[in-house]
Structure formats: structure tokens, C-alpha cells
CSV table of C-alpha atoms in Angstrom, one decimal:
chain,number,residue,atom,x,y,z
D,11,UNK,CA,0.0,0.0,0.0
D,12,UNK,CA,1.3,4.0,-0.8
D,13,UNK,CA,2.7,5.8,2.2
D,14,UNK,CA,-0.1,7.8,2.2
D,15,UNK,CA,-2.7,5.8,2.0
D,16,UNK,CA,-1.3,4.0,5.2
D,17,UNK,CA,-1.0,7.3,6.6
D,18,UNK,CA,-4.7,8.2,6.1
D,19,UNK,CA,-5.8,4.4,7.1
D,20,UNK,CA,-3.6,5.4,10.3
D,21,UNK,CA,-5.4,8.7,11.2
D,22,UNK,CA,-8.8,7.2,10.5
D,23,UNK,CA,-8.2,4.7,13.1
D,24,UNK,CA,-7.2,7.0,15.4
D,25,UNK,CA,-9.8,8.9,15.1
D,26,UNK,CA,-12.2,5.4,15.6
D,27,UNK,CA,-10.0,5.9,19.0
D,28,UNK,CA,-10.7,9.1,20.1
D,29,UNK,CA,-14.5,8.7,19.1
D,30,UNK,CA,-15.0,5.9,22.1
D,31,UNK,CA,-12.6,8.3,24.5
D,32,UNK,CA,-15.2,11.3,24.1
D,33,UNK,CA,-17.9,9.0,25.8
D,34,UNK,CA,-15.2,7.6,29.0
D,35,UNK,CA,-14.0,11.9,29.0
D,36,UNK,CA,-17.3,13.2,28.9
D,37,UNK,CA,-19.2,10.7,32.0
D,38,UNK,CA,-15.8,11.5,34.2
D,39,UNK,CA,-15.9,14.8,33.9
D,40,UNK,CA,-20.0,15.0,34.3
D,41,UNK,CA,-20.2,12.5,36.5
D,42,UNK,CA,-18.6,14.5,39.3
D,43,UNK,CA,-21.5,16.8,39.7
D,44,UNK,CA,-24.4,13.9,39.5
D,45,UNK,CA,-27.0,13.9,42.5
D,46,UNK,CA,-25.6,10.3,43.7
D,47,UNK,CA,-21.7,11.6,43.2
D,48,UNK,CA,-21.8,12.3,47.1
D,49,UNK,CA,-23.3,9.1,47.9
D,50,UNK,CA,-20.1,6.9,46.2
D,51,UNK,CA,-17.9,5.4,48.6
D,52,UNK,CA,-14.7,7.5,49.3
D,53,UNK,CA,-12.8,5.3,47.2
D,54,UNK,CA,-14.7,5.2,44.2
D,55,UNK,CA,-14.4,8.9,44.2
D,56,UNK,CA,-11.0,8.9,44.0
D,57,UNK,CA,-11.0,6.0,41.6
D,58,UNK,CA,-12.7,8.5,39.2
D,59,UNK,CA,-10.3,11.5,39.6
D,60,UNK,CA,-8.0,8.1,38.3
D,61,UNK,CA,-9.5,7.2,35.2
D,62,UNK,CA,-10.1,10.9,34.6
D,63,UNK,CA,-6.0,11.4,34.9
D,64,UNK,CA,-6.1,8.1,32.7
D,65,UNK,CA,-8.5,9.4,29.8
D,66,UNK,CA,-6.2,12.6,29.5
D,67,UNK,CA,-3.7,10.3,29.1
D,68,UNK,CA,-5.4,8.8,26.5
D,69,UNK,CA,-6.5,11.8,24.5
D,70,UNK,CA,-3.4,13.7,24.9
D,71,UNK,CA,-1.6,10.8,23.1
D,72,UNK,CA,-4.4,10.4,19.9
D,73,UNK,CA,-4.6,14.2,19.7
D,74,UNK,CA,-0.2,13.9,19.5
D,75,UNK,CA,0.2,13.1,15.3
D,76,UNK,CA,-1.8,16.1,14.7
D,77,UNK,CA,0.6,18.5,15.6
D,78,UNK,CA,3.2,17.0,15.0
D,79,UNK,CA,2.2,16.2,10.9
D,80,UNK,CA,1.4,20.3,11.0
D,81,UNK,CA,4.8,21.1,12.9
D,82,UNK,CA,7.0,18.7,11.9
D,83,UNK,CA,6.5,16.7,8.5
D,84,UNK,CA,4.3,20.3,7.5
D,85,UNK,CA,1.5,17.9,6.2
D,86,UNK,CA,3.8,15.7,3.8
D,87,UNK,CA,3.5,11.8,5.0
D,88,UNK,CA,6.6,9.8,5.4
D,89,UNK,CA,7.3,6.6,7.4
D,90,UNK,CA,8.4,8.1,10.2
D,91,UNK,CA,5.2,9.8,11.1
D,92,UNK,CA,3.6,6.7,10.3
D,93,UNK,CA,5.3,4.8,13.2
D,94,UNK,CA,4.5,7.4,15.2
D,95,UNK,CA,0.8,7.1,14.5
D,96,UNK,CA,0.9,3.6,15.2
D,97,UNK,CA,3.0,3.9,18.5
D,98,UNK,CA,0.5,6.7,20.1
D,99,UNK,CA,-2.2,4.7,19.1
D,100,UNK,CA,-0.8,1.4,20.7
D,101,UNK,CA,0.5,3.1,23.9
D,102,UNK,CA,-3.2,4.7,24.3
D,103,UNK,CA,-5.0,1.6,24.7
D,104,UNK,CA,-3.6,0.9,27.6
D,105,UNK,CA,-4.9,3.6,29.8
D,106,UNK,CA,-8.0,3.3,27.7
D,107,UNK,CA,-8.6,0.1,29.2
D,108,UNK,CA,-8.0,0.9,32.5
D,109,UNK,CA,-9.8,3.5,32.4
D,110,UNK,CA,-13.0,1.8,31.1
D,111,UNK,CA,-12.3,-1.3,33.6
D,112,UNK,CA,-12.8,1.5,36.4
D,113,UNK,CA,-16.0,3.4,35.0
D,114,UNK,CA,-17.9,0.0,34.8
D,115,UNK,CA,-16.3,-0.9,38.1
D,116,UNK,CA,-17.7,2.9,39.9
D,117,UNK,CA,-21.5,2.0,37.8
D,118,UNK,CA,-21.7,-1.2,38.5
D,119,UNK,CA,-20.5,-1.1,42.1
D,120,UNK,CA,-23.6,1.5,42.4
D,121,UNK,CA,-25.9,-0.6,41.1
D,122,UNK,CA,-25.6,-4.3,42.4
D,123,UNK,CA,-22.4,-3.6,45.3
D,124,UNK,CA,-19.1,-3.7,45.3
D,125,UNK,CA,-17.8,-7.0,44.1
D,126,UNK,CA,-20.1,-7.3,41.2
D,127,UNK,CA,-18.4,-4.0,40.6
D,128,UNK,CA,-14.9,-5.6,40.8
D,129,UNK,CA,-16.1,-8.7,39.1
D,130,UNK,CA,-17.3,-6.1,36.3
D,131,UNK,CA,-14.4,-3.9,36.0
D,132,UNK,CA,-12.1,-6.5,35.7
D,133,UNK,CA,-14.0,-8.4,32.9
D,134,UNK,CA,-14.5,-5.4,31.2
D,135,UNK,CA,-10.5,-4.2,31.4
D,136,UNK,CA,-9.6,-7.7,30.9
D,137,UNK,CA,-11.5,-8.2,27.7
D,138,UNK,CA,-10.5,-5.2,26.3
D,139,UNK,CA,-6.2,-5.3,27.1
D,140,UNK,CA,-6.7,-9.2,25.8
D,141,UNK,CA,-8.4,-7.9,22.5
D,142,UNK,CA,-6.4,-4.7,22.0
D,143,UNK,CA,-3.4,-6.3,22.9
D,144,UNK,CA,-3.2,-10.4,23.5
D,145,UNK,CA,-5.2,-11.6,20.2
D,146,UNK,CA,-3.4,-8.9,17.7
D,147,UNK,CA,0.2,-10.5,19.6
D,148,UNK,CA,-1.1,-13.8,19.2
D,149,UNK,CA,-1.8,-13.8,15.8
D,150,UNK,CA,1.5,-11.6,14.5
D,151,UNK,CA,3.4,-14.7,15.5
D,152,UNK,CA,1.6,-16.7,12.4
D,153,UNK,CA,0.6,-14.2,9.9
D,154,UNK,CA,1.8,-10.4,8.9
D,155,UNK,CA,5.1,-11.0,8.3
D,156,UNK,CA,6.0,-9.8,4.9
D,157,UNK,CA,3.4,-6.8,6.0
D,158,UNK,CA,5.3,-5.7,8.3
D,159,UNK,CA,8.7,-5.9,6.7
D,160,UNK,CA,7.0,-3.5,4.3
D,161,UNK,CA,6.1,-1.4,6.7
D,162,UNK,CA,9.6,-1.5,8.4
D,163,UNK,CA,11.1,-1.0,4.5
D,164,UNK,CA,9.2,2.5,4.2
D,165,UNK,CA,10.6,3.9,7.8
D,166,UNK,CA,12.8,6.0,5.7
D,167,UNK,CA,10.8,7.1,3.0
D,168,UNK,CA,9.2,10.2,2.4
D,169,UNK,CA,6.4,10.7,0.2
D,170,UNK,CA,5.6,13.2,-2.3
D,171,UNK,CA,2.0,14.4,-0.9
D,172,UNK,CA,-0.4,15.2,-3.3
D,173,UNK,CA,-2.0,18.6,-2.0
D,174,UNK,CA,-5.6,16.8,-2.2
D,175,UNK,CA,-4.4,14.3,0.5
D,176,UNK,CA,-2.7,16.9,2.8
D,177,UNK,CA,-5.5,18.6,3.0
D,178,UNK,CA,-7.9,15.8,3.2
D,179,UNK,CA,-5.4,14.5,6.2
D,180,UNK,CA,-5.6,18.2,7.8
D,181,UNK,CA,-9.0,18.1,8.1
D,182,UNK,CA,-9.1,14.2,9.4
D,183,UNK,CA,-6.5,15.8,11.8
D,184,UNK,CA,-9.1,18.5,12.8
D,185,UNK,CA,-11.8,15.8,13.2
D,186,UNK,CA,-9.1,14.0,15.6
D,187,UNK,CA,-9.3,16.7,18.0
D,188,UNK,CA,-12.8,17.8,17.6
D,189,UNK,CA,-14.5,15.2,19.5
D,190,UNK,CA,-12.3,15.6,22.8
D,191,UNK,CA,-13.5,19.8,22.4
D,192,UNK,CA,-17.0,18.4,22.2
D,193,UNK,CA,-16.7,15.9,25.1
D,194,UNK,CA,-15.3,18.7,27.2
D,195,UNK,CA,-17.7,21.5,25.9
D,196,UNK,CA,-21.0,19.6,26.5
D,197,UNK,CA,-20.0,18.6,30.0
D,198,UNK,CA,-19.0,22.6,30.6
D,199,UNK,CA,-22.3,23.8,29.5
D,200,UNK,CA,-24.3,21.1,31.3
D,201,UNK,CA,-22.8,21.2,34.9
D,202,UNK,CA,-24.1,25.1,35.3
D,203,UNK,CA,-27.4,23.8,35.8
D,204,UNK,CA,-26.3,21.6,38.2
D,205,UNK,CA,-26.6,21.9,42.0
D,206,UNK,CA,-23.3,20.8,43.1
D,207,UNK,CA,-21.8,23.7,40.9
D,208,UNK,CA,-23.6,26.3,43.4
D,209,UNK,CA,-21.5,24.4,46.0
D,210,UNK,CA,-18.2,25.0,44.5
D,211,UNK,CA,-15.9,27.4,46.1
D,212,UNK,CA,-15.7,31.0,44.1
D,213,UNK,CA,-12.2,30.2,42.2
D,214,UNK,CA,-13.3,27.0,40.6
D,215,UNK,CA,-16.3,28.9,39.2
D,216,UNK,CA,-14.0,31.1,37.7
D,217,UNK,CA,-11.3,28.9,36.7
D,218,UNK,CA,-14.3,26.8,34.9
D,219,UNK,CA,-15.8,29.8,33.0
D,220,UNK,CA,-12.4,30.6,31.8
D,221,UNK,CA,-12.3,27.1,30.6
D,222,UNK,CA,-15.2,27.3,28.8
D,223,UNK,CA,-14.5,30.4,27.0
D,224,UNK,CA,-10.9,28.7,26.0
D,225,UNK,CA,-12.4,25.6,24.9
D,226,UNK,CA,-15.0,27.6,22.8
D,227,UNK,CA,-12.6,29.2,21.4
D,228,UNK,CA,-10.5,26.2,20.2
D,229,UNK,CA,-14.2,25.0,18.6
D,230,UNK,CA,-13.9,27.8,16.8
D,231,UNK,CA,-10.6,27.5,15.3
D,232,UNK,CA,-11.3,23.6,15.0
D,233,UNK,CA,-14.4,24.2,12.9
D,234,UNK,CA,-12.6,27.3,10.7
D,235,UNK,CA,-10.7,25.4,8.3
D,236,UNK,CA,-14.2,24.0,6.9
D,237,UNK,CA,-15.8,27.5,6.8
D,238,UNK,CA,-13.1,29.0,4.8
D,239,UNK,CA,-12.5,26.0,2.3
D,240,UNK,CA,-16.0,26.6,1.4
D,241,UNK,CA,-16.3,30.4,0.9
D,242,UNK,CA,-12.6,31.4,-0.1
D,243,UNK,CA,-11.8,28.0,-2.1
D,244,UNK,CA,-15.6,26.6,-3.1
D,245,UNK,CA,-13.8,23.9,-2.2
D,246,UNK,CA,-11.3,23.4,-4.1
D,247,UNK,CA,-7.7,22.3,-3.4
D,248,UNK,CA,-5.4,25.6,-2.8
D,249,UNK,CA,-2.0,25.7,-0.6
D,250,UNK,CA,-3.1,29.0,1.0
D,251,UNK,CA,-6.1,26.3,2.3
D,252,UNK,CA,-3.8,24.1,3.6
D,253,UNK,CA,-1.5,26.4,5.1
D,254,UNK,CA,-4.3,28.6,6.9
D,255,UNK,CA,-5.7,25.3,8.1
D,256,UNK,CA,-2.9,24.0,9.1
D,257,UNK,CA,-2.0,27.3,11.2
D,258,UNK,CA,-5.7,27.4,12.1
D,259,UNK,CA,-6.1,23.4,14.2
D,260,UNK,CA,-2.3,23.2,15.4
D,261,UNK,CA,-3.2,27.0,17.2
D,262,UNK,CA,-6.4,25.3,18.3
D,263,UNK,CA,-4.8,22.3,20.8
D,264,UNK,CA,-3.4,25.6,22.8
D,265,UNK,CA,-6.7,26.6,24.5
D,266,UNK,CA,-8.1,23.1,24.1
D,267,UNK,CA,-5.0,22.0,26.2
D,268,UNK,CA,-5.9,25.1,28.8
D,269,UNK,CA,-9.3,24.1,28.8
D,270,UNK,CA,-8.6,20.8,30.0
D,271,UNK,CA,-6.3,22.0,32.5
D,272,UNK,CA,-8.2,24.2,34.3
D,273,UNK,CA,-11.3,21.6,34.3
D,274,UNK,CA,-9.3,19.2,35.8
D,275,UNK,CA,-8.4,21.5,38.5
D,276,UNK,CA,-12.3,22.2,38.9
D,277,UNK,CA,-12.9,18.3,39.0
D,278,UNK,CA,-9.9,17.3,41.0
D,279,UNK,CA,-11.0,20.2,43.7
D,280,UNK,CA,-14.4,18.5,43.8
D,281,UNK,CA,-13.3,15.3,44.2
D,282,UNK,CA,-10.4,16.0,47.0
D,283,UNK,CA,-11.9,18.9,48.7
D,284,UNK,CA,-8.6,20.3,48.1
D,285,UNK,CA,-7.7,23.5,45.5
D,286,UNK,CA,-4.1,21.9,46.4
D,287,UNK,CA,-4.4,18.7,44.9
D,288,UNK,CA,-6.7,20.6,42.2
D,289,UNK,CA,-3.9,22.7,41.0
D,290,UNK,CA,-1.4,20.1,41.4
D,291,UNK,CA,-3.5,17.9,38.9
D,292,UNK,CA,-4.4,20.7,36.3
D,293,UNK,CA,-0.6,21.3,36.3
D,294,UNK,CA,0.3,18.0,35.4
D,295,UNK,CA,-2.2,18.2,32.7
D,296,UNK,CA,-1.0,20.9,31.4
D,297,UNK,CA,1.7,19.6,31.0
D,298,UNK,CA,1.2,17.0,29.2
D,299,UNK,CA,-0.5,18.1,27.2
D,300,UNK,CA,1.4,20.9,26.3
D,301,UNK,CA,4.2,18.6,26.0
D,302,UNK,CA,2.8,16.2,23.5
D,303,UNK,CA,0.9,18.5,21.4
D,304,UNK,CA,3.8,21.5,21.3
D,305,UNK,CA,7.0,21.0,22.9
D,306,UNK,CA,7.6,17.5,21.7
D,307,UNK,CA,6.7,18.4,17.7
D,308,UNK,CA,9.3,21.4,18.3
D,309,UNK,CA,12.1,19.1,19.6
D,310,UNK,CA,11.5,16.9,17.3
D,311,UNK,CA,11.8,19.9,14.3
D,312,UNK,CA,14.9,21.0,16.4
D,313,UNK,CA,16.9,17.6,16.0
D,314,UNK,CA,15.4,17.5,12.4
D,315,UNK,CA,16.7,20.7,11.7
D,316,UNK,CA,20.3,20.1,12.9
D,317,UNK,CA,20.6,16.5,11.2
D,318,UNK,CA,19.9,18.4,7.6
D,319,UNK,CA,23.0,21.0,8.7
């Protein structure tokens, strides 16, 4: 198969990914402020403020080729970004897992107790790291092979990028991040009707307002690339498109990584009683996040950079 064609297969299936990760994101970070969050046992609490650090996890690795295809490889595939792809995408199922195994354990354990909630969460992480991870290991030992060594034959390669398919895999890459704004966007609008957000102290009202506005924002800039396609373009292929909408989703992960941040704090705070641990767990967020999305592309275009010299 062409480089890019595995490249676009790649991003597709990351975005699969990121689609099931909105649902886990969204219920962690709603779930804080249901009417029966008060009523868990002090340890499923925290267990939640776990999978939610898990889930950011998660999405801070699928939203990672994004920005680094836009700051990096500037849109043109090669096999290095497609190993990359492949790499975030295996390392995220992990926490993904986890992550599920201790939602269903926290429902469950509501609904019939606490060891059908075990027995639950452990079938349903089990299932999943054994399907994600034992079958595919299973069967690479019989079949694959000369796949593979085709694969590992293209690491090198770079591919001359038809502008069509970088801007077909720019806007893939917009539709990678999109769903984590939504997740995050939906649960800010809905907890202000809530009654445990009248119960939180002054600066986590404030620190979630500003999160909202950034995470609006980075809607915004997710969605512009589509808007001006359309009315500049009429859709048609142009490099002004793909370099405005290039510009226009890498700027976008800043305040969707700020949003996050500051949410987390607002959860975390919630969930501890503490605006200590809250902070301390919006940092590390940040980040992250910041990390994956902005100072590990520019490393990476850094060590580029002086190899070519």
C-alpha cells in the first residue's frame, strides 16, 4: 500500500479511538457533579479522579500526530510519522482500558455492590487489554510478516504528498481533535445547571468559566478550516487552504490544552476537597499536554533541523 494511503488508514483509526474516548472523558468529567456523586464510597471517588487522569492520558496521546504532521513533517507523510501514528495509538489503549475497567467498576458497584463492581471492572479491562493487545500479539506470531517488513522497508521514505491528500489528512486531523472539544464543551455547559456547581468554592467557578470560554474558542478555530475551504476556495484544493488550516487546528490544541487544565483542577478540587491537589492535577495536565501537542513536535523539528546541517 502508498505511504499515504497507510497514513490516512492510520489517522482514521485514530480517530475510531478518540470517538469511544469522548464518551469515557465526557461521564468522568459529568459525572462529578451527578446527585448520587456524594453518595459513592470515598474510594470510588478517587477511583474517578484516576481514570479521569487516565483518559487525559489517553487523549493527549491520539490528539499527539496532529501537531506534529502540521509542525513537523508540514503535512507531507513519510514513514516516520507513520510509526509514530501507530505507536500513540498502541500506547493509548492501555490507559483506555484501564480507564473503562474503572468506570464500569464505579456504575456497577452503584448498582448491584461492590464485588459485582470488581467482578465487572475486571472483565471489562480484561476483555479489552486481551483484545487490543493479547489476540493482535497472538496472531502476528503466524501471519503479517511480509506486511510488516513493508512497513519497516518505508521507515525512511518520504512521500511526495499530493496537496488533495494533505488537505484531506488536515482536516481528518481537525476531526481527531474535535470530538475531545465536544466531550469537554458539553459537560461545561451542562454542569451550570447543576446543584453541586452552586456548592463550589468562588475560584473553581472562575477557573471553569475561563475554561469554557478557551475551549469555545478552540471549537472555533477547529471548525474554521471547513468554513473557509468553502467560501474562499468553493472547495477546491489551494496551498493558501492548507497552510491557513494548518496554522488554524495546530493554534487550536493551545486553548483546548488550557481548557482541559483548568477543568481538571475544577474536577480534582471536587473530588479532594482540596484546591491543592486541584492545581497540582491541572498542572500536570498541562503539562502533558502541552508537551505532546507543542514541545515534543518542536524538539522533534529541532533535531530535524540540525541532522539536515
Amino acid at each position: 500500500m502508498e505511504l499515504s494511503k497507510k497514513v490516512k488508514v492510520a489517522l482514521d483509526e485514530t480517530r475510531m479511538l478518540i470517538l469511544g474516548a469522548q464518551i469515557l472523558l465526557g461521564f468522568q468529567f459529568r459525572g462529578v457533579f451527578g446527585d448520587g456523586y456524594d453518595q459513592l464510597p470515598a474510594d470510588s471517588r478517587y477511583l474517578s479522579g484516576v481514570a479521569l487522569g487516565l483518559m487525559i492520558c489517553v487523549v493527549g496521546l491520539l490528539i499527539t500526530p496532529g501537531p506534529y504532521h502540521r509542525m513537523v513533517e508540514a503535512g507531507t507523510d513519510s514513514g516516520r510519522f507513520h510509526r509514530l501514528v501507530t505507536i500513540v495509538a498502541e500506547l493509548a489503549l492501555l490507559p483506555f482500558a484501564l480507564a473503562l475497567g474503572l468506570d464500569l467498576f464505579i456504575t456497577v458497584e452503584r448498582i448491584f455492590g461492590e464485588r459485582a463492581g470488581a467482578a465487572a471492572g475486571i472483565v471489562a479491562a480484561g476483555a479489552a487489554i486481551g483484545l487490543w493487545y493479547g489476540f493482535p500479539r497472538v496472531r502476528r506470531l503466524h501471519v503479517g510478516h511480509r506486511e510488516r517488513a513493508m512497513t519497516r522497508g518505508q521507515s525512511q521514505d518520504r512521500s511526495n504528498t499530493p496537496l488533495h491528500a494533505k488537505i484531506e489528512q488536515m482536516l481528518t486531523e481537525a476531526r481527531v481533535v474535535l470530538p475531545g472539544a465536544q466531550a469537554l464543551f458539553g459537560f461545561q455547559l451542562a454542569i451550570v445547571l447543576t446543584q453541586s456547581f452552586e456548592q463550589l468554592p468562588t475560584a473553581s467557578m472562575i477557573m471553569h468559566a475561563t475554561s469554557l470560554f478557551l475551549v469555545a474558542f478552540a471549537v472555533v478555530l477547529l471548525m474554521a478550516p471547513a468554513a473557509y475551504h468553502r467560501i474562499v476556495y468553493a472547495g477546491e484544493d489551494s496551498e493558501d487552504m492548507h497552510r491557513v488550516g494548518s496554522v488554524l487546528v495546530t493554534a487550536a490544541t493551545v486553548p483546548l490544552a488550557l481548557g482541559l487544565a483548568g477543568d481538571v483542577y475544577v474536577v480534582v478540587t471536587k473530588i479532594m476537597g482540596s484546591p491543592t491537589a486541584g492545581l497540582i492535577a491541572g498542572s500536570l495536565a498541562l503539562v502533558l499536554l502541552i508537551g505532546l501537542w507543542h514541545v515534543y513536535p518542536l524538539v522533534a523539528v529541532s533535531i530535524q533541523d540540525q541532522g539536515a546541517k
